[in-house]
Amino acid sequence: MPPALRTPLGIVAVLAALVVLLLGVLYRGDSTPGTWDARIGTAAYDVGPSWRHVALVLDFLGEPAGSAALVVAAVAGFLLLRRPRAAVLLVAGAALTVGTATLLKSLVGRTIHGDNLSYPSGHTAFATVVALVVALTAAGRSRLGRTAGLSLVLAAALVAGAAMGWAEVALGAHYPTDALGGWCTALAVVPATAWLVDRTVDRTADRQTGRSGDRWADGRAGRPDDRMADRRAGRSTDRPAGAGHRGRG
């Protein structure tokens, strides 16, 4: 994560977590759409066949096969760009975010179409994770400032989350508030994961640097030339003052 974005994204993460908790409390054990769910859901669900195909494609990217292919392609791209931290963040962030969404589904217990757990939307959360990691990498690579970098990251997250959320609502798989909860879940988990990845990698690098420095120092101390120089220095120190000079009679 770019250093300039750590504080603002930390604030975003806290606010997003509060939204996730609030919606979870409001819709705990519910199986019916709320007021806004009914209004937005009706408009999103009433789409033509062509848009429905678009929704199916987006939905596939959140399914196990589609998401795995997307992650592999993105990781390969990050490694080619020599951004291993981004690759680690994508894998870890996606796993933690989807895992958190799955856990929340069981805790909240909101259902749709029978016993299908719906809150929060894991598809929306996953799409937001991918967009966040790509945007964070682009912001760091371009060395954007706080305002420009934060705008890029939030805009990417909004576009990806809105697109996948629309697809899930249009297909009748989730309520709109489920999509909002999934979006906020990613916004809460990814910055924390990025901080952990940076901290772990930096600590490992510092330890390796310290060990290399200790080896270099030990190697220098054990070299024959260094030992000979130490002996000479010791002899010259032990020699009495004026011992090498004969006085005139």
mmCIF file of N, CA and C in Angstrom, residues 46-109:
data_model
loop_
_atom_site.group_PDB
_atom_site.id
_atom_site.type_symbol
_atom_site.label_atom_id
_atom_site.label_comp_id
_atom_site.label_asym_id
_atom_site.label_seq_id
_atom_site.Cartn_x
_atom_site.Cartn_y
_atom_site.Cartn_z
ATOM 1 N N ASP A 46 -35.497 -5.884 -13.914
ATOM 2 C CA ASP A 46 -36.251 -5.745 -15.168
ATOM 3 C C ASP A 46 -35.312 -5.303 -16.283
ATOM 4 N N VAL A 47 -34.457 -6.216 -16.762
ATOM 5 C CA VAL A 47 -33.508 -5.912 -17.828
ATOM 6 C C VAL A 47 -33.792 -6.817 -19.025
ATOM 7 N N GLY A 48 -33.302 -6.403 -20.184
ATOM 8 C CA GLY A 48 -33.499 -7.183 -21.394
ATOM 9 C C GLY A 48 -32.572 -8.376 -21.478
ATOM 10 N N PRO A 49 -32.786 -9.226 -22.476
ATOM 11 C CA PRO A 49 -31.950 -10.434 -22.626
ATOM 12 C C PRO A 49 -30.468 -10.121 -22.812
ATOM 13 N N SER A 50 -30.146 -9.077 -23.561
ATOM 14 C CA SER A 50 -28.737 -8.767 -23.803
ATOM 15 C C SER A 50 -28.030 -8.383 -22.509
ATOM 16 N N TRP A 51 -28.684 -7.569 -21.681
ATOM 17 C CA TRP A 51 -28.073 -7.185 -20.407
ATOM 18 C C TRP A 51 -28.006 -8.366 -19.447
ATOM 19 N N ARG A 52 -28.929 -9.275 -19.592
ATOM 20 C CA ARG A 52 -28.884 -10.452 -18.743
ATOM 21 C C ARG A 52 -27.658 -11.311 -19.061
ATOM 22 N N HIS A 53 -27.283 -11.362 -20.331
ATOM 23 C CA HIS A 53 -26.062 -12.083 -20.705
ATOM 24 C C HIS A 53 -24.834 -11.417 -20.080
ATOM 25 N N VAL A 54 -24.819 -10.097 -20.057
ATOM 26 C CA VAL A 54 -23.715 -9.376 -19.412
ATOM 27 C C VAL A 54 -23.661 -9.723 -17.928
ATOM 28 N N ALA A 55 -24.836 -9.766 -17.306
ATOM 29 C CA ALA A 55 -24.895 -10.107 -15.882
ATOM 30 C C ALA A 55 -24.382 -11.527 -15.636
ATOM 31 N N LEU A 56 -24.688 -12.441 -16.526
ATOM 32 C CA LEU A 56 -24.217 -13.820 -16.371
ATOM 33 C C LEU A 56 -22.701 -13.910 -16.490
ATOM 34 N N VAL A 57 -22.126 -13.122 -17.401
ATOM 35 C CA VAL A 57 -20.666 -13.118 -17.548
ATOM 36 C C VAL A 57 -20.007 -12.587 -16.279
ATOM 37 N N LEU A 58 -20.539 -11.478 -15.754
ATOM 38 C CA LEU A 58 -19.988 -10.919 -14.526
ATOM 39 C C LEU A 58 -20.137 -11.896 -13.364
ATOM 40 N N ASP A 59 -21.292 -12.537 -13.306
ATOM 41 C CA ASP A 59 -21.527 -13.500 -12.236
ATOM 42 C C ASP A 59 -20.536 -14.662 -12.313
ATOM 43 N N PHE A 60 -20.185 -15.102 -13.518
ATOM 44 C CA PHE A 60 -19.228 -16.197 -13.681
ATOM 45 C C PHE A 60 -17.864 -15.832 -13.095
ATOM 46 N N LEU A 61 -17.476 -14.557 -13.192
ATOM 47 C CA LEU A 61 -16.184 -14.135 -12.657
ATOM 48 C C LEU A 61 -16.125 -14.233 -11.136
ATOM 49 N N GLY A 62 -17.297 -14.328 -10.512
ATOM 50 C CA GLY A 62 -17.325 -14.516 -9.074
ATOM 51 C C GLY A 62 -17.512 -15.951 -8.644
ATOM 52 N N GLU A 63 -17.765 -16.836 -9.587
ATOM 53 C CA GLU A 63 -17.883 -18.264 -9.291
ATOM 54 C C GLU A 63 -16.487 -18.867 -9.089
ATOM 55 N N PRO A 64 -16.387 -20.041 -8.460
ATOM 56 C CA PRO A 64 -15.062 -20.626 -8.192
ATOM 57 C C PRO A 64 -14.159 -20.727 -9.416
ATOM 58 N N ALA A 65 -14.686 -21.230 -10.529
ATOM 59 C CA ALA A 65 -13.847 -21.377 -11.724
ATOM 60 C C ALA A 65 -13.440 -20.021 -12.281
ATOM 61 N N GLY A 66 -14.377 -19.114 -12.398
ATOM 62 C CA GLY A 66 -14.072 -17.797 -12.942
ATOM 63 C C GLY A 66 -13.158 -16.997 -12.049
ATOM 64 N N SER A 67 -13.404 -17.016 -10.744
ATOM 65 C CA SER A 67 -12.568 -16.250 -9.826
ATOM 66 C C SER A 67 -11.144 -16.810 -9.780
ATOM 67 N N ALA A 68 -11.008 -18.141 -9.835
ATOM 68 C CA ALA A 68 -9.670 -18.739 -9.835
ATOM 69 C C ALA A 68 -8.891 -18.324 -11.077
ATOM 70 N N ALA A 69 -9.550 -18.352 -12.232
ATOM 71 C CA ALA A 69 -8.885 -17.936 -13.470
ATOM 72 C C ALA A 69 -8.488 -16.466 -13.415
ATOM 73 N N LEU A 70 -9.365 -15.638 -12.852
ATOM 74 C CA LEU A 70 -9.062 -14.208 -12.747
ATOM 75 C C LEU A 70 -7.890 -13.952 -11.812
ATOM 76 N N VAL A 71 -7.848 -14.656 -10.701
ATOM 77 C CA VAL A 71 -6.744 -14.483 -9.746
ATOM 78 C C VAL A 71 -5.425 -14.944 -10.354
ATOM 79 N N VAL A 72 -5.430 -16.081 -11.036
ATOM 80 C CA VAL A 72 -4.200 -16.585 -11.662
ATOM 81 C C VAL A 72 -3.679 -15.593 -12.706
ATOM 82 N N ALA A 73 -4.570 -15.063 -13.531
ATOM 83 C CA ALA A 73 -4.165 -14.098 -14.553
ATOM 84 C C ALA A 73 -3.615 -12.829 -13.910
ATOM 85 N N ALA A 74 -4.269 -12.349 -12.856
ATOM 86 C CA ALA A 74 -3.807 -11.126 -12.197
ATOM 87 C C ALA A 74 -2.470 -11.342 -11.497
ATOM 88 N N VAL A 75 -2.308 -12.473 -10.825
ATOM 89 C CA VAL A 75 -1.037 -12.771 -10.156
ATOM 90 C C VAL A 75 0.100 -12.856 -11.165
ATOM 91 N N ALA A 76 -0.155 -13.507 -12.296
ATOM 92 C CA ALA A 76 0.868 -13.588 -13.340
ATOM 93 C C ALA A 76 1.253 -12.194 -13.837
ATOM 94 N N GLY A 77 0.266 -11.322 -14.007
ATOM 95 C CA GLY A 77 0.553 -9.961 -14.430
ATOM 96 C C GLY A 77 1.369 -9.200 -13.400
ATOM 97 N N PHE A 78 1.045 -9.350 -12.126
ATOM 98 C CA PHE A 78 1.806 -8.665 -11.075
ATOM 99 C C PHE A 78 3.251 -9.155 -11.031
ATOM 100 N N LEU A 79 3.445 -10.453 -11.192
ATOM 101 C CA LEU A 79 4.809 -10.987 -11.164
ATOM 102 C C LEU A 79 5.611 -10.518 -12.370
ATOM 103 N N LEU A 80 4.971 -10.422 -13.527
ATOM 104 C CA LEU A 80 5.671 -9.906 -14.704
ATOM 105 C C LEU A 80 6.072 -8.448 -14.504
ATOM 106 N N LEU A 81 5.256 -7.704 -13.784
ATOM 107 C CA LEU A 81 5.565 -6.303 -13.488
ATOM 108 C C LEU A 81 6.484 -6.155 -12.277
ATOM 109 N N ARG A 82 6.917 -7.295 -11.720
ATOM 110 C CA ARG A 82 7.786 -7.304 -10.543
ATOM 111 C C ARG A 82 7.111 -6.622 -9.358
ATOM 112 N N ARG A 83 5.884 -7.019 -9.129
ATOM 113 C CA ARG A 83 5.120 -6.531 -7.987
ATOM 114 C C ARG A 83 4.656 -7.735 -7.148
ATOM 115 N N PRO A 84 5.601 -8.420 -6.491
ATOM 116 C CA PRO A 84 5.222 -9.619 -5.738
ATOM 117 C C PRO A 84 4.300 -9.317 -4.560
ATOM 118 N N ARG A 85 4.448 -8.135 -3.964
ATOM 119 C CA ARG A 85 3.562 -7.800 -2.845
ATOM 120 C C ARG A 85 2.113 -7.724 -3.308
ATOM 121 N N ALA A 86 1.898 -7.176 -4.495
ATOM 122 C CA ALA A 86 0.539 -7.088 -5.022
ATOM 123 C C ALA A 86 -0.037 -8.484 -5.245
ATOM 124 N N ALA A 87 0.800 -9.399 -5.721
ATOM 125 C CA ALA A 87 0.338 -10.772 -5.929
ATOM 126 C C ALA A 87 -0.055 -11.413 -4.605
ATOM 127 N N VAL A 88 0.770 -11.215 -3.581
ATOM 128 C CA VAL A 88 0.455 -11.769 -2.254
ATOM 129 C C VAL A 88 -0.810 -11.125 -1.699
ATOM 130 N N LEU A 89 -0.927 -9.803 -1.869
ATOM 131 C CA LEU A 89 -2.104 -9.097 -1.361
ATOM 132 C C LEU A 89 -3.383 -9.580 -2.042
ATOM 133 N N LEU A 90 -3.313 -9.827 -3.339
ATOM 134 C CA LEU A 90 -4.506 -10.291 -4.051
ATOM 135 C C LEU A 90 -4.969 -11.642 -3.521
ATOM 136 N N VAL A 91 -4.031 -12.574 -3.385
ATOM 137 C CA VAL A 91 -4.398 -13.910 -2.919
ATOM 138 C C VAL A 91 -4.893 -13.850 -1.477
ATOM 139 N N ALA A 92 -4.129 -13.179 -0.613
ATOM 140 C CA ALA A 92 -4.513 -13.097 0.796
ATOM 141 C C ALA A 92 -5.784 -12.285 0.985
ATOM 142 N N GLY A 93 -5.875 -11.152 0.261
ATOM 143 C CA GLY A 93 -7.050 -10.303 0.402
ATOM 144 C C GLY A 93 -8.319 -10.987 -0.073
ATOM 145 N N ALA A 94 -8.232 -11.696 -1.195
ATOM 146 C CA ALA A 94 -9.405 -12.401 -1.703
ATOM 147 C C ALA A 94 -9.826 -13.510 -0.740
ATOM 148 N N ALA A 95 -8.862 -14.262 -0.227
ATOM 149 C CA ALA A 95 -9.187 -15.361 0.688
ATOM 150 C C ALA A 95 -9.817 -14.837 1.976
ATOM 151 N N LEU A 96 -9.231 -13.793 2.553
ATOM 152 C CA LEU A 96 -9.748 -13.258 3.812
ATOM 153 C C LEU A 96 -11.100 -12.584 3.629
ATOM 154 N N THR A 97 -11.270 -11.872 2.512
ATOM 155 C CA THR A 97 -12.536 -11.176 2.283
ATOM 156 C C THR A 97 -13.675 -12.164 2.044
ATOM 157 N N VAL A 98 -13.436 -13.130 1.169
ATOM 158 C CA VAL A 98 -14.475 -14.126 0.897
ATOM 159 C C VAL A 98 -14.744 -14.965 2.147
ATOM 160 N N GLY A 99 -13.702 -15.279 2.898
ATOM 161 C CA GLY A 99 -13.897 -16.008 4.144
ATOM 162 C C GLY A 99 -14.718 -15.213 5.151
ATOM 163 N N THR A 100 -14.446 -13.909 5.235
ATOM 164 C CA THR A 100 -15.224 -13.052 6.132
ATOM 165 C C THR A 100 -16.681 -12.975 5.696
ATOM 166 N N ALA A 101 -16.904 -12.843 4.386
ATOM 167 C CA ALA A 101 -18.279 -12.794 3.870
ATOM 168 C C ALA A 101 -19.021 -14.094 4.158
ATOM 169 N N THR A 102 -18.341 -15.217 4.010
ATOM 170 C CA THR A 102 -18.971 -16.512 4.290
ATOM 171 C C THR A 102 -19.334 -16.642 5.767
ATOM 172 N N LEU A 103 -18.425 -16.187 6.632
ATOM 173 C CA LEU A 103 -18.703 -16.243 8.066
ATOM 174 C C LEU A 103 -19.878 -15.340 8.435
ATOM 175 N N LEU A 104 -19.904 -14.146 7.849
ATOM 176 C CA LEU A 104 -20.996 -13.218 8.139
ATOM 177 C C LEU A 104 -22.341 -13.762 7.671
ATOM 178 N N LYS A 105 -22.343 -14.483 6.562
ATOM 179 C CA LYS A 105 -23.600 -15.073 6.085
ATOM 180 C C LYS A 105 -24.196 -16.006 7.135
ATOM 181 N N SER A 106 -23.347 -16.799 7.745
ATOM 182 C CA SER A 106 -23.833 -17.724 8.770
ATOM 183 C C SER A 106 -24.279 -16.983 10.022
ATOM 184 N N LEU A 107 -23.568 -15.923 10.380
ATOM 185 C CA LEU A 107 -23.912 -15.182 11.591
ATOM 186 C C LEU A 107 -25.181 -14.355 11.415
ATOM 187 N N VAL A 108 -25.318 -13.697 10.255
ATOM 188 C CA VAL A 108 -26.478 -12.836 10.017
ATOM 189 C C VAL A 108 -27.721 -13.671 9.712
ATOM 190 N N GLY A 109 -27.581 -14.685 8.883
ATOM 191 C CA GLY A 109 -28.692 -15.574 8.584
ATOM 192 C C GLY A 109 -29.769 -14.990 7.696
#
